[in-house]
């Protein structure tokens, strides 16, 4: 077995890097066949890798003359809070799948060791990586590198669920319009307050302007929201749109319908309301010529993740680490005479 050599990723290596990334997409599609096949073509990923390579540090791992791993960087001025950060997309890193498991994990750890140092020296204390859900070596490597999961991208086909609602005598669903803004604003605010509760702790910083923001969203022809009612009371919503921009890149496609928001009042959970709303979304997506449905959700949302995992297969996990900012001054080169 040849020794590993870690070097900066060069322009000449980008094509091989894109092939490695495309092979990881192919491996993930063995588990989630609904993923768009287009990303098995390295030409779809090469422009992304080239753009990242040209803007921030990236590394490559060679085994002899063979490229067996690479990792790029996307800089973010604010990443999960007010912190300057570095992000690696699911397309922006890969390790050859035919290597032994321990060697694959070691390569990931070493690439992060070298890039992480550059990130911190550049003031990036928030680190995030998206990884394929069924690449267990990558999952293990990042878990052992002090990262924890924060977000999941998942996918399913459009086949009906066959949902039934408990006590459905006075239950109905209809598509929302701008005339429903009072109900939409109420549900959106309650949703935001729910996300700020334990254990999610999503900061409630955007209470003002809810009506304007969601009125603008509703004005887009391709944006659709459904409201569920019980006795004429709005109790839940679910919204969808074509290929949600905040989701993982490899699930974006003109034929992907993306659920981009959902919430059910607490007293109505567990009765099939959200399942009925999802069935309506899937019906509309089928009628609209879509081929698959995606969703992204917070992994620490107990009730949300439990619901989505009932119907969707995970595709990507996004993991996160917040580095202690004191390392900026309490670093390894610090000397006793500098302490005061």
CSV table of C-alpha atoms in Angstrom, one decimal:
chain,number,residue,atom,x,y,z
A,1,UNK,CA,0.0,0.0,0.0
A,2,UNK,CA,1.5,3.3,-1.1
A,3,UNK,CA,1.9,6.1,1.5
A,4,UNK,CA,-0.5,8.9,1.5
A,5,UNK,CA,0.6,12.4,0.4
A,6,UNK,CA,-1.5,15.4,1.2
A,7,UNK,CA,-1.0,18.4,-1.1
A,8,UNK,CA,-3.0,21.5,-2.2
A,9,UNK,CA,-5.7,20.6,-4.8
A,10,UNK,CA,-4.5,21.9,-8.1
A,11,UNK,CA,-6.4,22.8,-11.3
A,12,UNK,CA,-5.1,19.7,-13.0
A,13,UNK,CA,-6.7,17.5,-10.3
A,14,UNK,CA,-10.2,19.0,-10.5
A,15,UNK,CA,-11.5,16.6,-13.1
A,16,UNK,CA,-10.4,13.6,-11.0
A,17,UNK,CA,-11.9,15.2,-7.9
A,18,UNK,CA,-15.2,15.6,-9.7
A,19,UNK,CA,-15.1,11.9,-10.7
A,20,UNK,CA,-14.6,11.0,-7.0
A,21,UNK,CA,-17.6,13.1,-6.0
A,22,UNK,CA,-19.7,11.7,-8.8
A,23,UNK,CA,-18.8,8.1,-7.6
A,24,UNK,CA,-20.0,9.0,-4.1
A,25,UNK,CA,-23.3,10.2,-5.6
A,26,UNK,CA,-23.6,6.9,-7.5
A,27,UNK,CA,-23.0,5.0,-4.3
A,28,UNK,CA,-25.7,7.0,-2.5
A,29,UNK,CA,-28.2,6.3,-5.3
A,30,UNK,CA,-27.8,2.6,-4.5
A,31,UNK,CA,-29.6,3.4,-1.2
A,32,UNK,CA,-31.8,6.2,-2.4
A,33,UNK,CA,-32.6,5.6,-6.1
A,34,UNK,CA,-34.9,8.6,-6.2
A,35,UNK,CA,-31.9,10.9,-6.2
A,36,UNK,CA,-31.5,12.7,-9.6
A,37,UNK,CA,-29.2,10.5,-11.7
A,38,UNK,CA,-27.7,13.6,-13.4
A,39,UNK,CA,-25.2,14.1,-10.5
A,40,UNK,CA,-23.5,10.8,-11.4
A,41,UNK,CA,-22.1,12.8,-14.3
A,42,UNK,CA,-18.9,14.5,-13.1
A,43,UNK,CA,-19.5,17.3,-15.5
A,44,UNK,CA,-22.4,18.5,-13.3
A,45,UNK,CA,-20.2,18.8,-10.2
A,46,UNK,CA,-17.0,20.0,-11.8
A,47,UNK,CA,-18.1,23.7,-12.0
A,48,UNK,CA,-19.0,23.8,-8.3
A,49,UNK,CA,-15.6,22.2,-7.3
A,50,UNK,CA,-13.7,24.6,-9.6
A,51,UNK,CA,-15.5,27.6,-8.2
A,52,UNK,CA,-14.8,26.6,-4.6
A,53,UNK,CA,-11.2,25.8,-5.4
A,54,UNK,CA,-10.7,29.2,-6.9
A,55,UNK,CA,-12.0,31.1,-3.8
A,56,UNK,CA,-10.7,29.3,-0.7
A,57,UNK,CA,-8.2,26.6,0.5
A,58,UNK,CA,-8.7,23.0,-0.7
A,59,UNK,CA,-6.6,19.9,-0.3
A,60,UNK,CA,-6.0,16.6,-2.2
A,61,UNK,CA,-4.7,13.2,-1.0
A,62,UNK,CA,-2.6,11.1,-3.3
A,63,UNK,CA,-1.8,7.4,-3.0
A,64,UNK,CA,1.1,7.1,-5.3
A,65,UNK,CA,-0.1,9.0,-8.4
A,66,UNK,CA,-3.8,8.3,-7.8
A,67,UNK,CA,-6.1,10.9,-6.3
A,68,UNK,CA,-7.9,9.2,-3.5
A,69,UNK,CA,-9.4,12.2,-1.6
A,70,UNK,CA,-10.1,15.9,-1.8
A,71,UNK,CA,-11.9,18.6,0.2
A,72,UNK,CA,-12.8,22.2,-0.7
A,73,UNK,CA,-14.0,25.2,1.3
A,74,UNK,CA,-16.9,27.7,1.0
A,75,UNK,CA,-16.5,30.7,3.2
A,76,UNK,CA,-19.6,32.0,5.0
A,77,UNK,CA,-19.7,35.4,6.8
A,78,UNK,CA,-22.4,34.0,9.1
A,79,UNK,CA,-22.8,30.3,9.7
A,80,UNK,CA,-25.5,29.1,12.1
A,81,UNK,CA,-25.3,32.3,14.1
A,82,UNK,CA,-23.1,35.5,13.9
A,83,UNK,CA,-19.9,33.5,13.4
A,84,UNK,CA,-17.6,33.6,10.3
A,85,UNK,CA,-17.5,30.0,9.1
A,86,UNK,CA,-16.3,27.4,6.6
A,87,UNK,CA,-18.7,25.0,4.9
A,88,UNK,CA,-18.0,21.9,2.7
A,89,UNK,CA,-20.9,20.8,0.5
A,90,UNK,CA,-21.7,17.1,-0.1
A,91,UNK,CA,-20.2,17.6,-3.6
A,92,UNK,CA,-17.1,19.4,-2.3
A,93,UNK,CA,-15.3,16.4,-0.7
A,94,UNK,CA,-14.9,12.7,-1.3
A,95,UNK,CA,-12.7,9.7,-0.5
A,96,UNK,CA,-12.3,6.8,-2.9
A,97,UNK,CA,-14.9,4.1,-2.0
A,98,UNK,CA,-12.6,1.1,-2.7
A,99,UNK,CA,-10.1,1.9,0.1
A,100,UNK,CA,-10.2,0.1,3.4
A,101,UNK,CA,-12.7,1.6,5.9
A,102,UNK,CA,-10.0,2.7,8.4
A,103,UNK,CA,-8.0,4.3,5.6
A,104,UNK,CA,-11.0,6.2,4.4
A,105,UNK,CA,-11.7,7.6,7.9
A,106,UNK,CA,-8.1,8.5,8.4
A,107,UNK,CA,-8.0,10.5,5.1
A,108,UNK,CA,-11.1,12.5,6.1
A,109,UNK,CA,-9.6,13.3,9.5
A,110,UNK,CA,-6.3,14.3,8.0
A,111,UNK,CA,-7.9,16.6,5.4
A,112,UNK,CA,-9.9,18.3,8.1
A,113,UNK,CA,-6.8,18.6,10.3
A,114,UNK,CA,-5.0,20.6,7.6
A,115,UNK,CA,-8.0,22.6,6.3
A,116,UNK,CA,-9.3,23.3,9.8
A,117,UNK,CA,-6.0,25.0,10.7
A,118,UNK,CA,-6.4,27.3,7.7
A,119,UNK,CA,-10.0,28.0,8.6
A,120,UNK,CA,-9.3,29.0,12.2
A,121,UNK,CA,-6.3,31.2,11.1
A,122,UNK,CA,-8.7,33.0,8.8
A,123,UNK,CA,-11.2,33.6,11.6
A,124,UNK,CA,-13.6,30.8,10.7
A,125,UNK,CA,-14.7,29.3,14.0
A,126,UNK,CA,-17.9,27.7,12.8
A,127,UNK,CA,-17.3,24.6,10.7
A,128,UNK,CA,-20.0,22.7,8.8
A,129,UNK,CA,-19.9,19.7,6.4
A,130,UNK,CA,-22.7,17.9,4.4
A,131,UNK,CA,-22.1,14.2,4.0
A,132,UNK,CA,-23.9,11.4,2.3
A,133,UNK,CA,-26.1,9.6,4.8
A,134,UNK,CA,-25.1,6.1,3.8
A,135,UNK,CA,-21.3,6.7,3.7
A,136,UNK,CA,-20.7,5.3,7.2
A,137,UNK,CA,-17.0,5.9,7.0
A,138,UNK,CA,-17.5,9.6,6.4
A,139,UNK,CA,-20.2,9.8,9.1
A,140,UNK,CA,-17.8,8.1,11.6
A,141,UNK,CA,-14.9,10.3,10.6
A,142,UNK,CA,-16.7,13.5,11.2
A,143,UNK,CA,-18.3,12.3,14.4
A,144,UNK,CA,-14.9,11.5,15.7
A,145,UNK,CA,-13.7,14.9,14.7
A,146,UNK,CA,-16.0,16.7,17.2
A,147,UNK,CA,-18.9,17.3,14.8
A,148,UNK,CA,-22.6,16.8,15.6
A,149,UNK,CA,-25.5,16.5,13.3
A,150,UNK,CA,-27.8,19.5,12.8
A,151,UNK,CA,-29.7,19.0,9.6
A,152,UNK,CA,-31.0,16.2,7.4
A,153,UNK,CA,-31.9,16.3,3.7
A,154,UNK,CA,-34.3,13.5,2.7
A,155,UNK,CA,-36.1,12.2,-0.3
A,156,UNK,CA,-39.0,10.0,-1.5
A,157,UNK,CA,-41.0,9.2,-4.5
A,158,UNK,CA,-44.5,10.6,-5.2
A,159,UNK,CA,-46.5,7.5,-4.5
A,160,UNK,CA,-49.6,8.2,-2.3
A,161,UNK,CA,-49.3,7.6,1.5
A,162,UNK,CA,-53.0,6.7,1.9
A,163,UNK,CA,-53.3,8.9,5.0
A,164,UNK,CA,-56.4,8.8,7.1
A,165,UNK,CA,-57.3,11.4,9.7
A,166,UNK,CA,-58.7,10.5,13.1
A,167,UNK,CA,-62.1,12.0,13.7
A,168,UNK,CA,-62.2,13.5,10.2
A,169,UNK,CA,-65.9,14.5,10.2
A,170,UNK,CA,-65.1,18.2,10.5
A,171,UNK,CA,-61.6,18.1,8.9
A,172,UNK,CA,-60.7,19.5,5.5
A,173,UNK,CA,-57.7,20.7,3.5
A,174,UNK,CA,-57.6,23.5,1.0
A,175,UNK,CA,-54.9,25.5,-0.8
A,176,UNK,CA,-54.1,28.8,0.9
A,177,UNK,CA,-54.5,32.2,-0.9
A,178,UNK,CA,-53.4,35.7,0.0
A,179,UNK,CA,-56.8,36.1,1.6
A,180,UNK,CA,-55.7,33.6,4.3
A,181,UNK,CA,-52.8,35.8,5.5
A,182,UNK,CA,-54.2,36.1,9.0
A,183,UNK,CA,-54.2,32.3,9.5
A,184,UNK,CA,-50.8,32.0,7.8
A,185,UNK,CA,-49.2,34.6,10.0
A,186,UNK,CA,-50.6,33.0,13.1
A,187,UNK,CA,-49.4,29.5,12.2
A,188,UNK,CA,-46.0,30.9,11.1
A,189,UNK,CA,-45.5,32.7,14.4
A,190,UNK,CA,-46.4,29.7,16.4
A,191,UNK,CA,-44.1,27.6,14.3
A,192,UNK,CA,-41.2,30.1,15.0
A,193,UNK,CA,-41.9,30.0,18.7
A,194,UNK,CA,-41.9,26.2,18.6
A,195,UNK,CA,-38.5,26.2,16.9
A,196,UNK,CA,-37.1,28.5,19.7
A,197,UNK,CA,-38.1,25.9,22.4
A,198,UNK,CA,-36.0,23.2,23.9
A,199,UNK,CA,-34.3,21.2,22.4
A,200,UNK,CA,-34.2,23.1,19.1
A,201,UNK,CA,-33.3,26.5,20.4
A,202,UNK,CA,-33.6,28.2,17.0
A,203,UNK,CA,-33.3,32.0,17.8
A,204,UNK,CA,-36.6,33.9,17.4
A,205,UNK,CA,-35.1,36.9,15.7
A,206,UNK,CA,-37.5,37.5,12.8
A,207,UNK,CA,-40.9,38.2,14.3
A,208,UNK,CA,-41.3,41.5,12.6
A,209,UNK,CA,-42.3,41.4,8.9
A,210,UNK,CA,-43.8,38.0,8.9
A,211,UNK,CA,-46.9,39.2,7.0
A,212,UNK,CA,-44.7,40.9,4.4
A,213,UNK,CA,-42.3,38.0,4.0
A,214,UNK,CA,-44.9,35.3,3.6
A,215,UNK,CA,-47.1,37.5,1.5
A,216,UNK,CA,-44.2,37.8,-0.9
A,217,UNK,CA,-43.6,34.0,-0.8
A,218,UNK,CA,-47.3,33.4,-1.5
A,219,UNK,CA,-47.2,35.7,-4.5
A,220,UNK,CA,-44.8,33.4,-6.4
A,221,UNK,CA,-46.9,31.2,-8.7
A,222,UNK,CA,-44.8,28.1,-8.1
A,223,UNK,CA,-45.1,28.4,-4.3
A,224,UNK,CA,-48.1,26.4,-2.9
A,225,UNK,CA,-49.3,26.2,0.7
A,226,UNK,CA,-52.1,24.0,2.1
A,227,UNK,CA,-54.0,24.7,5.2
A,228,UNK,CA,-55.7,22.1,7.3
A,229,UNK,CA,-58.9,23.0,9.2
A,230,UNK,CA,-60.9,21.5,12.0
A,231,UNK,CA,-64.3,23.0,12.6
A,232,UNK,CA,-63.2,25.9,10.4
A,233,UNK,CA,-60.1,26.5,12.6
A,234,UNK,CA,-56.7,26.5,10.8
A,235,UNK,CA,-54.7,23.9,12.7
A,236,UNK,CA,-51.8,23.1,10.4
A,237,UNK,CA,-50.0,24.0,7.2
A,238,UNK,CA,-47.6,22.5,4.7
A,239,UNK,CA,-45.9,24.4,1.9
A,240,UNK,CA,-43.9,23.2,-1.1
A,241,UNK,CA,-42.1,24.6,-4.1
A,242,UNK,CA,-39.8,23.5,-6.9
A,243,UNK,CA,-36.3,22.5,-5.8
A,244,UNK,CA,-35.9,24.5,-2.6
A,245,UNK,CA,-32.7,26.5,-2.7
A,246,UNK,CA,-31.6,26.0,0.9
A,247,UNK,CA,-31.6,22.2,0.5
A,248,UNK,CA,-28.6,20.1,-0.4
A,249,UNK,CA,-27.3,20.6,-3.9
A,250,UNK,CA,-27.6,17.0,-5.2
A,251,UNK,CA,-31.3,16.9,-4.6
A,252,UNK,CA,-32.0,20.0,-6.7
A,253,UNK,CA,-33.6,19.3,-10.0
A,254,UNK,CA,-36.5,20.6,-12.1
A,255,UNK,CA,-38.3,17.4,-11.4
A,256,UNK,CA,-37.9,17.7,-7.6
A,257,UNK,CA,-40.8,19.1,-5.5
A,258,UNK,CA,-39.5,20.4,-2.1
A,259,UNK,CA,-41.4,20.6,1.1
A,260,UNK,CA,-40.1,23.8,2.6
A,261,UNK,CA,-42.2,24.3,5.7
A,262,UNK,CA,-44.8,22.5,7.9
A,263,UNK,CA,-46.4,22.9,11.3
A,264,UNK,CA,-49.3,21.4,13.2
A,265,UNK,CA,-50.7,22.8,16.4
A,266,UNK,CA,-49.7,20.7,19.4
A,267,UNK,CA,-53.1,19.5,20.4
A,268,UNK,CA,-53.7,18.1,16.9
A,269,UNK,CA,-50.5,16.2,16.5
A,270,UNK,CA,-50.6,12.4,16.2
A,271,UNK,CA,-54.0,12.3,14.5
A,272,UNK,CA,-52.8,12.1,10.9
A,273,UNK,CA,-53.1,15.8,10.0
A,274,UNK,CA,-49.6,16.2,8.7
A,275,UNK,CA,-49.8,12.9,6.8
A,276,UNK,CA,-52.9,14.1,5.1
A,277,UNK,CA,-51.2,17.4,4.2
A,278,UNK,CA,-48.2,15.5,2.8
A,279,UNK,CA,-50.5,13.3,0.7
A,280,UNK,CA,-52.0,16.4,-0.8
A,281,UNK,CA,-48.5,17.8,-1.6
A,282,UNK,CA,-47.6,14.5,-3.3
A,283,UNK,CA,-50.8,14.5,-5.3
A,284,UNK,CA,-50.2,18.0,-6.6
A,285,UNK,CA,-46.6,17.2,-7.4
A,286,UNK,CA,-47.6,14.1,-9.4
A,287,UNK,CA,-50.2,16.2,-11.3
A,288,UNK,CA,-47.5,18.8,-11.9
A,289,UNK,CA,-45.1,16.4,-13.6
A,290,UNK,CA,-42.6,16.1,-10.8
A,291,UNK,CA,-40.7,12.8,-10.1
A,292,UNK,CA,-39.7,13.0,-6.5
A,293,UNK,CA,-40.2,15.0,-3.3
A,294,UNK,CA,-37.5,16.3,-0.9
A,295,UNK,CA,-37.5,17.8,2.6
A,296,UNK,CA,-34.8,19.2,4.9
A,297,UNK,CA,-35.3,19.3,8.6
A,298,UNK,CA,-33.4,19.9,11.9
A,299,UNK,CA,-32.2,16.6,13.3
A,300,UNK,CA,-32.9,17.8,16.9
A,301,UNK,CA,-36.5,18.6,16.1
A,302,UNK,CA,-37.9,15.6,18.0
A,303,UNK,CA,-41.4,15.6,16.5
A,304,UNK,CA,-40.5,16.9,13.1
A,305,UNK,CA,-37.7,14.4,12.5
A,306,UNK,CA,-39.9,11.6,13.7
A,307,UNK,CA,-42.6,12.5,11.2
A,308,UNK,CA,-40.3,13.1,8.2
A,309,UNK,CA,-38.3,9.9,8.7
A,310,UNK,CA,-41.6,7.9,8.6
A,311,UNK,CA,-42.0,8.8,4.9
A,312,UNK,CA,-38.6,10.0,3.6
A,313,UNK,CA,-35.1,8.4,3.2
A,314,UNK,CA,-32.1,10.5,4.5
A,315,UNK,CA,-29.7,11.5,1.7
A,316,UNK,CA,-27.4,14.0,3.4
A,317,UNK,CA,-26.5,14.8,7.0
A,318,UNK,CA,-25.1,18.2,7.7
A,319,UNK,CA,-22.8,18.2,10.7
A,320,UNK,CA,-21.4,21.2,12.6
A,321,UNK,CA,-18.7,22.2,15.0
A,322,UNK,CA,-18.2,25.5,16.9
A,323,UNK,CA,-14.5,26.0,17.7
A,324,UNK,CA,-13.7,27.8,21.0
A,325,UNK,CA,-12.8,31.3,19.8
A,326,UNK,CA,-10.2,31.7,22.6
A,327,UNK,CA,-7.9,29.6,20.4
A,328,UNK,CA,-7.3,32.9,18.5
A,329,UNK,CA,-5.1,34.0,21.4
A,330,UNK,CA,-4.6,30.9,23.5
A,331,UNK,CA,-3.0,29.0,20.6
A,332,UNK,CA,-0.1,26.5,20.5
A,333,UNK,CA,2.5,29.2,19.9
A,334,UNK,CA,1.6,31.1,23.0
A,335,UNK,CA,4.5,31.8,25.5
A,336,UNK,CA,4.4,32.4,29.2
A,337,UNK,CA,5.7,35.9,28.8
A,338,UNK,CA,2.7,36.8,26.6
A,339,UNK,CA,0.2,35.9,29.3
A,340,UNK,CA,-1.4,38.9,31.1
